[in-house]
Short mmCIF file of C-alpha atoms in Angstrom, two decimals:
data_model
loop_
_atom_site.label_atom_id
_atom_site.label_comp_id
_atom_site.label_asym_id
_atom_site.label_seq_id
_atom_site.Cartn_x
_atom_site.Cartn_y
_atom_site.Cartn_z
CA UNK A 172 16.49 -10.24 5.31
CA UNK A 173 19.05 -8.26 3.39
CA UNK A 174 22.48 -7.73 5.03
CA UNK A 175 23.47 -4.24 5.75
CA UNK A 176 26.37 -3.00 3.81
CA UNK A 177 28.46 -0.03 5.02
CA UNK A 178 27.89 2.15 8.03
CA UNK A 179 26.55 5.26 6.09
CA UNK A 180 23.12 6.08 7.49
CA UNK A 181 23.28 2.93 9.56
CA UNK A 182 20.12 3.42 11.64
CA UNK A 183 18.13 4.33 8.45
CA UNK A 184 19.34 1.29 6.56
CA UNK A 185 18.42 -0.99 9.45
CA UNK A 186 14.94 0.67 9.74
CA UNK A 187 14.32 0.41 6.10
CA UNK A 188 15.48 -3.43 6.08
CA UNK A 189 13.20 -4.22 9.07
CA UNK A 190 10.22 -2.41 7.48
CA UNK A 191 10.88 -4.22 4.13
CA UNK A 192 11.00 -7.55 5.90
CA UNK A 193 7.73 -6.84 7.55
CA UNK A 194 6.22 -5.64 4.28
CA UNK A 195 7.15 -8.75 2.46
CA UNK A 196 6.08 -11.18 5.19
CA UNK A 197 9.77 -12.22 5.87
CA UNK A 198 9.15 -11.14 9.46
CA UNK A 199 5.77 -12.75 10.09
CA UNK A 200 2.88 -11.01 12.04
CA UNK A 201 2.40 -12.49 15.40
CA UNK A 202 6.02 -13.67 15.63
CA UNK A 203 8.48 -12.74 18.37
CA UNK A 204 11.94 -11.59 17.42
CA UNK A 205 14.96 -10.90 19.63
CA UNK A 206 17.25 -7.91 18.81
CA UNK A 207 20.41 -10.11 18.94
CA UNK A 208 18.89 -12.57 16.39
CA UNK A 209 17.95 -9.84 14.01
CA UNK A 210 21.26 -8.11 14.41
CA UNK A 211 23.13 -11.29 13.51
CA UNK A 212 21.04 -11.76 10.56
CA UNK A 213 21.70 -8.27 9.18
CA UNK A 214 25.29 -8.36 10.15
CA UNK A 215 25.18 -5.25 12.44
CA UNK A 216 25.45 -4.59 16.23
CA UNK A 217 22.35 -4.68 18.50
CA UNK A 218 22.16 -0.94 19.18
CA UNK A 219 20.95 0.22 15.58
CA UNK A 220 18.54 -2.75 15.51
CA UNK A 221 16.98 -1.89 18.86
CA UNK A 222 16.70 1.71 17.97
CA UNK A 223 15.04 0.83 14.68
CA UNK A 224 12.57 -1.40 16.32
CA UNK A 225 11.71 1.17 18.96
CA UNK A 226 10.95 3.65 16.12
CA UNK A 227 8.73 0.94 14.51
CA UNK A 228 6.88 0.62 17.76
CA UNK A 229 5.80 4.16 17.17
CA UNK A 230 4.39 3.38 13.83
CA UNK A 231 2.41 0.27 15.21
CA UNK A 232 4.45 -2.21 13.14
CA UNK A 233 5.76 -4.02 16.25
CA UNK A 234 5.28 -3.93 20.00
CA UNK A 235 7.72 -4.58 22.84
CA UNK A 236 7.39 -7.61 24.94
CA UNK A 237 9.37 -7.08 28.22
CA UNK A 238 12.46 -9.31 28.63
CA UNK A 239 11.41 -11.16 25.45
CA UNK A 240 11.78 -9.09 22.46
CA UNK A 241 9.71 -7.50 19.63
CA UNK A 242 6.51 -8.89 18.21
CA UNK A 243 5.34 -7.94 14.85
CA UNK A 244 1.77 -6.72 15.03
CA UNK A 245 -1.06 -8.52 13.28
CA UNK A 246 -2.78 -6.17 10.86
CA UNK A 247 -6.41 -5.20 11.80
CA UNK A 248 -8.84 -6.31 9.07
CA UNK A 249 -11.46 -3.72 10.12
CA UNK A 250 -8.89 -0.85 9.73
CA UNK A 251 -8.13 -2.03 6.20
CA UNK A 252 -11.76 -2.27 5.23
CA UNK A 253 -12.49 1.24 6.57
CA UNK A 254 -9.49 2.71 4.79
CA UNK A 255 -10.60 1.20 1.38
CA UNK A 256 -14.28 2.20 1.99
CA UNK A 257 -13.08 5.91 2.28
CA UNK A 258 -10.82 5.56 -0.78
CA UNK A 259 -13.72 4.30 -2.88
CA UNK A 260 -15.90 7.15 -1.68
CA UNK A 261 -13.26 9.63 -2.81
CA UNK A 262 -11.37 8.23 -5.75
CA UNK A 263 -14.26 6.78 -7.78
CA UNK A 264 -16.13 9.97 -8.13
CA UNK A 265 -13.01 11.92 -8.67
CA UNK A 266 -12.08 9.54 -11.54
CA UNK A 267 -15.63 10.02 -13.04
CA UNK A 268 -15.05 13.83 -12.95
CA UNK A 269 -11.58 13.49 -14.55
CA UNK A 270 -13.07 11.58 -17.45
CA UNK A 271 -15.63 14.39 -18.15
CA UNK A 272 -13.07 16.56 -19.88
CA UNK A 273 -9.73 14.90 -19.71
CA UNK A 274 -6.88 17.29 -20.64
CA UNK A 275 -4.27 16.02 -23.07
CA UNK A 276 -1.48 16.78 -20.69
CA UNK A 277 -3.15 14.77 -17.97
CA UNK A 278 -3.50 11.72 -20.33
CA UNK A 279 0.21 12.16 -21.40
CA UNK A 280 1.28 12.27 -17.86
CA UNK A 281 -0.87 9.16 -17.04
CA UNK A 282 0.56 7.32 -20.00
CA UNK A 283 4.09 8.16 -18.74
CA UNK A 284 3.52 6.90 -15.20
CA UNK A 285 1.84 3.70 -16.49
CA UNK A 286 4.90 3.06 -18.79
CA UNK A 287 7.24 3.53 -15.75
CA UNK A 288 5.15 1.25 -13.61
CA UNK A 289 5.62 -1.43 -16.28
CA UNK A 290 9.29 -0.90 -16.52
CA UNK A 291 9.57 -1.12 -12.73
CA UNK A 292 7.54 -4.37 -12.83
CA UNK A 293 9.98 -5.79 -15.45
CA UNK A 294 12.78 -4.90 -13.18
CA UNK A 295 11.09 -6.32 -10.07
CA UNK A 296 11.66 -2.83 -8.31
CA UNK A 297 8.72 -2.53 -5.93
CA UNK A 298 9.84 0.80 -4.39
CA UNK A 299 10.07 2.44 -7.81
CA UNK A 300 6.85 0.89 -8.95
CA UNK A 301 4.91 2.23 -5.95
CA UNK A 302 6.12 5.68 -6.47
CA UNK A 303 4.72 5.74 -9.98
CA UNK A 304 1.62 3.96 -8.91
CA UNK A 305 1.00 6.75 -6.35
CA UNK A 306 1.72 9.42 -9.04
CA UNK A 307 -0.84 7.88 -11.30
CA UNK A 308 -3.48 8.12 -8.71
CA UNK A 309 -2.33 11.61 -7.60
CA UNK A 310 -2.58 12.91 -11.15
CA UNK A 311 -6.17 11.93 -11.34
CA UNK A 312 -7.22 13.32 -8.01
CA UNK A 313 -5.31 16.59 -8.59
CA UNK A 314 -7.00 17.09 -11.94
CA UNK A 315 -10.12 18.17 -10.08
CA UNK A 316 -8.25 21.07 -8.51
CA UNK A 317 -8.95 20.05 -4.80
CA UNK A 318 -5.51 19.85 -3.08
CA UNK A 319 -7.29 18.71 0.20
CA UNK A 320 -8.74 15.59 -1.69
CA UNK A 321 -5.43 14.65 -2.98
CA UNK A 322 -3.63 14.86 0.32
CA UNK A 323 -6.54 13.04 2.11
CA UNK A 324 -6.24 10.09 -0.19
CA UNK A 325 -2.40 10.13 0.18
CA UNK A 326 -2.96 9.97 3.90
CA UNK A 327 -5.14 6.95 3.58
CA UNK A 328 -2.54 5.22 1.38
CA UNK A 329 0.04 5.99 4.01
CA UNK A 330 -1.86 4.38 6.76
CA UNK A 331 -1.90 1.04 4.76
CA UNK A 332 1.81 1.40 3.77
CA UNK A 333 2.90 2.27 7.28
CA UNK A 334 1.59 -1.18 8.61
CA UNK A 335 3.36 -2.99 5.95
CA UNK A 336 0.27 -4.25 4.09
CA UNK A 337 0.90 -5.17 0.55
CA UNK A 338 -0.30 -7.70 -2.00
CA UNK A 339 2.93 -7.73 -4.08
CA UNK A 340 4.11 -11.33 -4.52
CA UNK A 341 1.60 -12.58 -2.13
CA UNK A 342 -1.63 -12.65 -4.10
CA UNK A 343 -0.54 -10.69 -7.28
CA UNK A 344 2.54 -9.43 -9.05
CA UNK A 345 3.60 -5.91 -10.06
CA UNK A 346 2.64 -6.75 -13.56
CA UNK A 347 -0.78 -7.68 -12.36
CA UNK A 348 -1.21 -4.36 -10.66
CA UNK A 349 -0.05 -2.28 -13.53
CA UNK A 350 -2.43 -4.17 -15.62
CA UNK A 351 -5.29 -2.96 -13.49
CA UNK A 352 -4.46 0.72 -14.21
CA UNK A 353 -4.66 0.29 -18.04
CA UNK A 354 -8.47 0.23 -18.26
CA UNK A 355 -8.54 3.26 -16.11
CA UNK A 356 -6.38 5.16 -18.56
CA UNK A 357 -8.29 3.82 -21.47
CA UNK A 358 -11.51 5.03 -20.23
CA UNK A 359 -10.18 8.47 -19.27
CA UNK A 360 -8.76 8.71 -22.81
CA UNK A 361 -12.16 7.89 -24.27
CA UNK A 362 -13.96 10.30 -22.04
CA UNK A 363 -16.10 7.52 -20.69
CA UNK A 364 -17.16 8.58 -17.26
CA UNK A 365 -18.89 5.35 -16.43
CA UNK A 366 -16.15 3.10 -17.47
CA UNK A 367 -13.49 5.20 -15.87
CA UNK A 368 -15.29 5.10 -12.44
CA UNK A 369 -15.94 1.49 -12.89
CA UNK A 370 -12.32 0.64 -13.58
CA UNK A 371 -11.05 2.63 -10.58
CA UNK A 372 -13.59 0.96 -8.46
CA UNK A 373 -12.52 -2.40 -9.52
CA UNK A 374 -8.81 -1.61 -8.92
CA UNK A 375 -9.26 -0.13 -5.51
CA UNK A 376 -11.92 -2.56 -4.23
CA UNK A 377 -9.75 -5.51 -5.44
CA UNK A 378 -6.73 -4.27 -3.66
CA UNK A 379 -8.82 -3.86 -0.51
CA UNK A 380 -10.39 -7.25 -0.62
CA UNK A 381 -6.97 -8.94 -1.22
CA UNK A 382 -5.38 -7.18 1.77
CA UNK A 383 -8.44 -7.89 3.88
CA UNK A 384 -7.97 -11.59 3.16
CA UNK A 385 -4.33 -11.44 3.97
CA UNK A 386 -4.96 -9.74 7.31
CA UNK A 387 -7.72 -12.15 8.28
CA UNK A 388 -5.27 -15.03 7.58
CA UNK A 389 -2.60 -13.45 9.76
CA UNK A 390 -5.29 -13.34 12.57
CA UNK A 391 -6.20 -17.12 11.77
CA UNK A 392 -9.75 -15.91 11.29
CA UNK A 393 -12.25 -16.00 8.27
CA UNK A 394 -12.79 -12.68 6.50
CA UNK A 395 -15.73 -10.85 8.20
CA UNK A 396 -18.73 -10.47 5.98
CA UNK A 397 -19.21 -7.00 7.41
CA UNK A 398 -15.72 -5.95 6.41
CA UNK A 399 -16.13 -7.36 2.95
CA UNK A 400 -19.42 -5.43 2.64
CA UNK A 401 -17.87 -2.19 3.57
CA UNK A 402 -15.61 -2.48 0.59
CA UNK A 403 -18.04 -4.23 -1.88
CA UNK A 404 -20.91 -1.86 -1.08
CA UNK A 405 -18.95 1.15 -1.91
CA UNK A 406 -20.01 3.85 -4.52
CA UNK A 407 -21.22 1.82 -7.53
CA UNK A 408 -22.78 4.82 -9.25
CA UNK A 409 -19.98 7.23 -8.17
CA UNK A 410 -22.00 10.31 -7.36
CA UNK A 411 -19.81 13.39 -8.25
CA UNK A 412 -18.35 15.09 -5.16
CA UNK A 413 -18.06 18.83 -5.12
CA UNK A 414 -14.40 19.18 -6.06
#
């Protein structure tokens, strides 16, 4: 866990460090941690650590165990499956629609975001990478002119990010993730609706299945066939939604 340097925005620094440690798996799901132990590791007093942990309780990342400490909550595989099922229902047809008449400025913007993702991957800067990853998806969604669609998918992504679920450096690298976006862009540039929808479906479903497997492992249980089916049996033909 990274040590806190300086007192500027101390509470925020501590909260971000704890969230990052949960996100990367340094603070393991199911494990119990004391405020004093975490404060010592970060080189700060107990007060900002306690306040940050109480804030994370509200997000569902940790829970309080009276007179014992804070336990990192195990992620719920079913919740992950349901989120990615919804993402597939929304993003796959939106990508097919975007490929129908891809505007040159959309393609230029997507190329820029993918280039930035690759640079961030080379720098191993996950936070910067994820900003451009999100922007790539948002551009495709927004191209249909439906702001509610874009914000809905953003909310679905946030529910996964909030609970600290990530595949980065656990089952794939940032470079691997960037590579999954290239076929989406290529198909959009070619105006190939079927290939674009298929590439988006592969990317989103692959992410969902990896996170599902990680969550199941955290819970010391096999992946539920029903949860896997919810992701795998998403929209294969990608019917166009009215956007």
